[in-house]
PDB file of C-alpha atoms in Angstrom:
ATOM      1  CA  UNK A 136     145.909  95.832-138.950  1.00 45.00           C
ATOM      2  CA  UNK A 137     146.600  98.242-141.798  1.00 45.00           C
ATOM      3  CA  UNK A 138     147.401  95.564-144.285  1.00 48.00           C
ATOM      4  CA  UNK A 139     144.137  93.914-144.867  1.00 50.00           C
ATOM      5  CA  UNK A 140     142.003  97.200-144.561  1.00 47.00           C
ATOM      6  CA  UNK A 141     144.358  99.003-146.718  1.00 42.00           C
ATOM      7  CA  UNK A 142     144.416  96.159-149.294  1.00 46.00           C
ATOM      8  CA  UNK A 143     140.477  96.137-149.186  1.00 48.00           C
ATOM      9  CA  UNK A 144     140.217  99.881-149.603  1.00 48.00           C
ATOM     10  CA  UNK A 145     142.748  99.853-152.441  1.00 40.00           C
ATOM     11  CA  UNK A 146     140.858  96.934-154.034  1.00 46.00           C
ATOM     12  CA  UNK A 147     137.530  98.725-153.758  1.00 50.00           C
ATOM     13  CA  UNK A 148     139.046 102.025-155.147  1.00 47.00           C
ATOM     14  CA  UNK A 149     140.470 100.129-158.084  1.00 46.00           C
ATOM     15  CA  UNK A 150     137.404  98.388-158.886  1.00 52.00           C
ATOM     16  CA  UNK A 151     135.368 101.460-158.756  1.00 50.00           C
ATOM     17  CA  UNK A 152     137.852 103.825-160.662  1.00 48.00           C
ATOM     18  CA  UNK A 153     136.407 103.123-164.041  1.00 51.00           C
ATOM     19  CA  UNK A 154     132.946 103.930-162.834  1.00 49.00           C
ATOM     20  CA  UNK A 155     134.005 107.174-161.245  1.00 49.00           C
ATOM     21  CA  UNK A 156     134.518 108.935-164.709  1.00 56.00           C
ATOM     22  CA  UNK A 157     131.463 110.921-165.528  1.00 59.00           C
ATOM     23  CA  UNK A 158     129.031 109.164-163.008  1.00 72.00           C
ATOM     24  CA  UNK A 159     128.496 108.817-159.292  1.00 85.00           C
ATOM     25  CA  UNK A 160     128.939 105.635-157.677  1.00 89.00           C
ATOM     26  CA  UNK A 161     126.280 104.841-155.140  1.00 91.00           C
ATOM     27  CA  UNK A 162     127.054 102.569-152.208  1.00 92.00           C
ATOM     28  CA  UNK A 163     124.771 101.652-149.457  1.00 93.00           C
ATOM     29  CA  UNK A 164     125.192  99.570-146.388  1.00 93.00           C
ATOM     30  CA  UNK A 165     123.306  97.240-143.882  1.00 95.00           C
ATOM     31  CA  UNK A 166     123.983  95.721-140.487  1.00 94.00           C
ATOM     32  CA  UNK A 167     123.104  92.171-140.993  1.00 94.00           C
ATOM     33  CA  UNK A 168     123.248  91.477-137.301  1.00 94.00           C
ATOM     34  CA  UNK A 169     120.479  93.888-136.837  1.00 95.00           C
ATOM     35  CA  UNK A 170     118.560  92.215-139.701  1.00 96.00           C
ATOM     36  CA  UNK A 171     118.988  88.790-138.259  1.00 94.00           C
ATOM     37  CA  UNK A 172     118.117  89.871-134.819  1.00 95.00           C
ATOM     38  CA  UNK A 173     114.985  91.923-135.806  1.00 95.00           C
ATOM     39  CA  UNK A 174     113.470  89.833-138.764  1.00 96.00           C
ATOM     40  CA  UNK A 175     110.652  87.530-137.660  1.00 94.00           C
ATOM     41  CA  UNK A 176     111.691  84.934-140.121  1.00 94.00           C
ATOM     42  CA  UNK A 177     115.264  84.884-138.647  1.00 95.00           C
ATOM     43  CA  UNK A 178     113.860  84.760-135.135  1.00 95.00           C
ATOM     44  CA  UNK A 179     111.807  81.824-136.073  1.00 95.00           C
ATOM     45  CA  UNK A 180     114.664  80.033-137.523  1.00 95.00           C
ATOM     46  CA  UNK A 181     116.740  80.570-134.435  1.00 95.00           C
ATOM     47  CA  UNK A 182     113.835  79.257-132.341  1.00 95.00           C
ATOM     48  CA  UNK A 183     113.893  76.028-134.457  1.00 93.00           C
ATOM     49  CA  UNK A 184     117.485  75.697-133.866  1.00 94.00           C
ATOM     50  CA  UNK A 185     117.455  76.145-130.294  1.00 94.00           C
ATOM     51  CA  UNK A 186     114.823  73.433-129.976  1.00 92.00           C
ATOM     52  CA  UNK A 187     117.134  71.030-132.147  1.00 89.00           C
ATOM     53  CA  UNK A 188     120.147  71.986-129.997  1.00 93.00           C
ATOM     54  CA  UNK A 189     118.099  71.491-126.834  1.00 94.00           C
ATOM     55  CA  UNK A 190     117.475  67.823-127.760  1.00 91.00           C
ATOM     56  CA  UNK A 191     121.084  67.292-128.905  1.00 93.00           C
ATOM     57  CA  UNK A 192     122.229  68.774-125.662  1.00 95.00           C
ATOM     58  CA  UNK A 193     120.034  66.622-123.652  1.00 95.00           C
ATOM     59  CA  UNK A 194     121.263  63.408-125.197  1.00 94.00           C
ATOM     60  CA  UNK A 195     124.841  64.381-124.706  1.00 95.00           C
ATOM     61  CA  UNK A 196     124.298  65.251-121.160  1.00 96.00           C
ATOM     62  CA  UNK A 197     122.525  61.947-120.520  1.00 96.00           C
ATOM     63  CA  UNK A 198     125.417  60.005-122.052  1.00 95.00           C
ATOM     64  CA  UNK A 199     127.930  62.111-120.251  1.00 96.00           C
ATOM     65  CA  UNK A 200     126.262  61.455-116.923  1.00 97.00           C
ATOM     66  CA  UNK A 201     126.186  57.721-117.675  1.00 96.00           C
ATOM     67  CA  UNK A 202     129.710  57.697-118.302  1.00 96.00           C
ATOM     68  CA  UNK A 203     130.543  59.818-115.302  1.00 96.00           C
ATOM     69  CA  UNK A 204     128.481  57.460-113.102  1.00 97.00           C
ATOM     70  CA  UNK A 205     130.159  54.412-114.525  1.00 95.00           C
ATOM     71  CA  UNK A 206     133.727  56.112-114.069  1.00 96.00           C
ATOM     72  CA  UNK A 207     132.867  56.872-110.418  1.00 96.00           C
ATOM     73  CA  UNK A 208     131.606  53.565-109.763  1.00 95.00           C
ATOM     74  CA  UNK A 209     134.866  52.111-111.113  1.00 94.00           C
ATOM     75  CA  UNK A 210     137.072  54.323-109.011  1.00 95.00           C
ATOM     76  CA  UNK A 211     135.185  53.244-105.949  1.00 95.00           C
ATOM     77  CA  UNK A 212     135.350  49.628-106.738  1.00 94.00           C
ATOM     78  CA  UNK A 213     138.843  49.288-108.367  1.00 92.00           C
ATOM     79  CA  UNK A 214     140.648  48.554-105.141  1.00 92.00           C
ATOM     80  CA  UNK A 215     138.690  45.390-104.593  1.00 94.00           C
ATOM     81  CA  UNK A 216     138.753  44.206-108.256  1.00 93.00           C
ATOM     82  CA  UNK A 217     141.232  41.733-109.481  1.00 94.00           C
ATOM     83  CA  UNK A 218     143.789  43.042-112.141  1.00 94.00           C
ATOM     84  CA  UNK A 219     142.031  41.226-114.872  1.00 96.00           C
ATOM     85  CA  UNK A 220     138.531  42.681-113.836  1.00 94.00           C
ATOM     86  CA  UNK A 221     140.195  46.154-113.537  1.00 94.00           C
ATOM     87  CA  UNK A 222     141.503  45.906-117.013  1.00 96.00           C
ATOM     88  CA  UNK A 223     138.200  44.815-118.409  1.00 96.00           C
ATOM     89  CA  UNK A 224     136.388  47.599-116.867  1.00 96.00           C
ATOM     90  CA  UNK A 225     138.959  50.245-117.985  1.00 96.00           C
ATOM     91  CA  UNK A 226     138.538  48.885-121.543  1.00 97.00           C
ATOM     92  CA  UNK A 227     134.869  49.101-121.196  1.00 96.00           C
ATOM     93  CA  UNK A 228     134.984  52.701-119.903  1.00 96.00           C
ATOM     94  CA  UNK A 229     137.517  53.718-122.804  1.00 97.00           C
ATOM     95  CA  UNK A 230     135.051  52.148-125.257  1.00 97.00           C
ATOM     96  CA  UNK A 231     132.178  54.033-123.704  1.00 96.00           C
ATOM     97  CA  UNK A 232     134.221  57.339-123.773  1.00 96.00           C
ATOM     98  CA  UNK A 233     134.859  56.729-127.512  1.00 97.00           C
ATOM     99  CA  UNK A 234     131.107  56.050-128.224  1.00 96.00           C
ATOM    100  CA  UNK A 235     130.464  59.400-126.288  1.00 96.00           C
ATOM    101  CA  UNK A 236     133.022  61.248-128.240  1.00 96.00           C
ATOM    102  CA  UNK A 237     131.682  59.723-131.481  1.00 97.00           C
ATOM    103  CA  UNK A 238     128.127  60.641-130.684  1.00 95.00           C
ATOM    104  CA  UNK A 239     129.018  64.234-129.848  1.00 95.00           C
ATOM    105  CA  UNK A 240     130.999  64.605-133.079  1.00 96.00           C
ATOM    106  CA  UNK A 241     127.803  63.090-135.027  1.00 96.00           C
ATOM    107  CA  UNK A 242     125.450  65.504-133.214  1.00 94.00           C
ATOM    108  CA  UNK A 243     127.729  68.549-133.893  1.00 95.00           C
ATOM    109  CA  UNK A 244     127.553  67.609-137.710  1.00 96.00           C
ATOM    110  CA  UNK A 245     123.728  67.144-137.430  1.00 94.00           C
ATOM    111  CA  UNK A 246     123.592  70.485-135.752  1.00 94.00           C
ATOM    112  CA  UNK A 247     125.607  72.260-138.395  1.00 94.00           C
ATOM    113  CA  UNK A 248     123.460  70.568-141.188  1.00 95.00           C
ATOM    114  CA  UNK A 249     120.333  71.505-139.487  1.00 94.00           C
ATOM    115  CA  UNK A 250     121.490  75.017-139.104  1.00 94.00           C
ATOM    116  CA  UNK A 251     122.261  75.404-142.863  1.00 94.00           C
ATOM    117  CA  UNK A 252     118.728  73.886-143.384  1.00 95.00           C
ATOM    118  CA  UNK A 253     116.962  76.072-141.288  1.00 94.00           C
ATOM    119  CA  UNK A 254     118.828  79.507-142.249  1.00 95.00           C
ATOM    120  CA  UNK A 255     119.316  79.060-145.849  1.00 96.00           C
ATOM    121  CA  UNK A 256     115.696  79.948-146.849  1.00 96.00           C
ATOM    122  CA  UNK A 257     115.954  82.896-144.563  1.00 96.00           C
ATOM    123  CA  UNK A 258     119.439  84.044-145.974  1.00 95.00           C
ATOM    124  CA  UNK A 259     118.000  83.573-149.425  1.00 96.00           C
ATOM    125  CA  UNK A 260     115.128  85.689-148.720  1.00 96.00           C
ATOM    126  CA  UNK A 261     117.271  88.488-147.169  1.00 96.00           C
ATOM    127  CA  UNK A 262     119.703  88.508-149.959  1.00 95.00           C
ATOM    128  CA  UNK A 263     116.822  88.618-152.397  1.00 96.00           C
ATOM    129  CA  UNK A 264     115.505  91.824-150.746  1.00 96.00           C
ATOM    130  CA  UNK A 265     119.051  93.285-150.654  1.00 96.00           C
ATOM    131  CA  UNK A 266     119.485  92.621-154.205  1.00 95.00           C
ATOM    132  CA  UNK A 267     116.200  94.209-155.061  1.00 96.00           C
ATOM    133  CA  UNK A 268     116.968  97.335-153.126  1.00 95.00           C
ATOM    134  CA  UNK A 269     120.368  97.535-154.845  1.00 94.00           C
ATOM    135  CA  UNK A 270     118.835  97.296-158.320  1.00 95.00           C
ATOM    136  CA  UNK A 271     116.002  99.719-157.621  1.00 95.00           C
ATOM    137  CA  UNK A 272     118.197 102.180-155.998  1.00 93.00           C
ATOM    138  CA  UNK A 273     121.047 101.952-158.542  1.00 92.00           C
ATOM    139  CA  UNK A 274     123.595 101.128-155.914  1.00 92.00           C
ATOM    140  CA  UNK A 275     126.891  99.776-157.155  1.00 92.00           C
ATOM    141  CA  UNK A 276     127.136  97.711-154.031  1.00 92.00           C
ATOM    142  CA  UNK A 277     125.757  97.297-150.654  1.00 93.00           C
ATOM    143  CA  UNK A 278     128.056  96.485-147.869  1.00 93.00           C
ATOM    144  CA  UNK A 279     127.673  94.918-144.591  1.00 93.00           C
ATOM    145  CA  UNK A 280     129.047  96.777-141.460  1.00 90.00           C
ATOM    146  CA  UNK A 281     128.951  93.398-139.586  1.00 90.00           C
ATOM    147  CA  UNK A 282     131.819  92.245-141.595  1.00 87.00           C
ATOM    148  CA  UNK A 283     133.989  94.883-139.993  1.00 81.00           C
ATOM    149  CA  UNK A 284     135.200  96.144-143.305  1.00 77.00           C
ATOM    150  CA  UNK A 285     133.499  99.531-142.949  1.00 78.00           C
ATOM    151  CA  UNK A 286     135.350 101.899-140.747  1.00 74.00           C
ATOM    152  CA  UNK A 287     133.097 104.747-141.072  1.00 81.00           C
ATOM    153  CA  UNK A 288     129.771 105.364-143.074  1.00 80.00           C
ATOM    154  CA  UNK A 289     127.206 107.994-143.560  1.00 85.00           C
ATOM    155  CA  UNK A 290     124.123 106.949-141.466  1.00 87.00           C
ATOM    156  CA  UNK A 291     122.167 108.258-144.461  1.00 87.00           C
ATOM    157  CA  UNK A 292     123.418 105.332-146.492  1.00 88.00           C
ATOM    158  CA  UNK A 293     122.188 102.759-143.995  1.00 90.00           C
ATOM    159  CA  UNK A 294     119.645 100.436-145.716  1.00 93.00           C
ATOM    160  CA  UNK A 295     118.960  98.106-142.704  1.00 93.00           C
ATOM    161  CA  UNK A 296     115.593  99.529-141.932  1.00 94.00           C
ATOM    162  CA  UNK A 297     114.512  99.312-145.545  1.00 93.00           C
ATOM    163  CA  UNK A 298     115.637  95.680-145.590  1.00 95.00           C
ATOM    164  CA  UNK A 299     113.698  94.927-142.619  1.00 95.00           C
ATOM    165  CA  UNK A 300     110.556  96.751-143.750  1.00 95.00           C
ATOM    166  CA  UNK A 301     110.450  94.717-147.082  1.00 94.00           C
ATOM    167  CA  UNK A 302     111.154  91.484-145.256  1.00 93.00           C
ATOM    168  CA  UNK A 303     108.340  92.160-142.766  1.00 91.00           C
ATOM    169  CA  UNK A 304     106.010  93.087-145.872  1.00 92.00           C
ATOM    170  CA  UNK A 305     106.663  89.978-147.575  1.00 87.00           C
ATOM    171  CA  UNK A 306     106.372  87.737-144.595  1.00 78.00           C
ATOM    172  CA  UNK A 307     103.075  85.814-144.067  1.00 73.00           C
ATOM    173  CA  UNK A 308     100.839  87.119-141.292  1.00 64.00           C
ATOM    174  CA  UNK A 309     100.515  84.889-138.165  1.00 52.00           C
ATOM    175  CA  UNK A 310      97.408  83.386-139.748  1.00 53.00           C
ATOM    176  CA  UNK A 311      99.413  82.280-142.781  1.00 53.00           C
ATOM    177  CA  UNK A 312      98.246  84.822-145.278  1.00 51.00           C
ATOM    178  CA  UNK A 313     100.305  87.711-146.705  1.00 46.00           C
TER     179      UNK A 313
END
């Protein structure tokens, strides 16, 4: 536990050491989890993702139900099947299971791609606001407590609400105007 945190602290101290001669280093922090949960743009992106995931989940459930029904039917009928018919049906079921697994993998990839598409503009907007605050406030850096690299911080250095305020100001109103 001490290793990575100690290493990060040492790296931070080393990086900031030249700046400490004659000037104060200003560091702020945000809680990105709070920003993502409270910012309306992120909430809209999350709703879009939930809709996409619901359609993916419905397709997977339907395919899984079809497979389970076919498997149950086979298990009930296998005692009365010839060895050749049983072998053919098992191969069909294995093929159906492979198709299901491939489709699940495809949908997981689509979900990952969709998440990147939906959240990339939101993250770009959030990062732009954070960078603007950093420059305007002369912060050497702004850290994220959600990364768990910060063990203790002065609440006065918390810029989360400022980030949220600026994001909401920049967001279009519900009628599409700013």
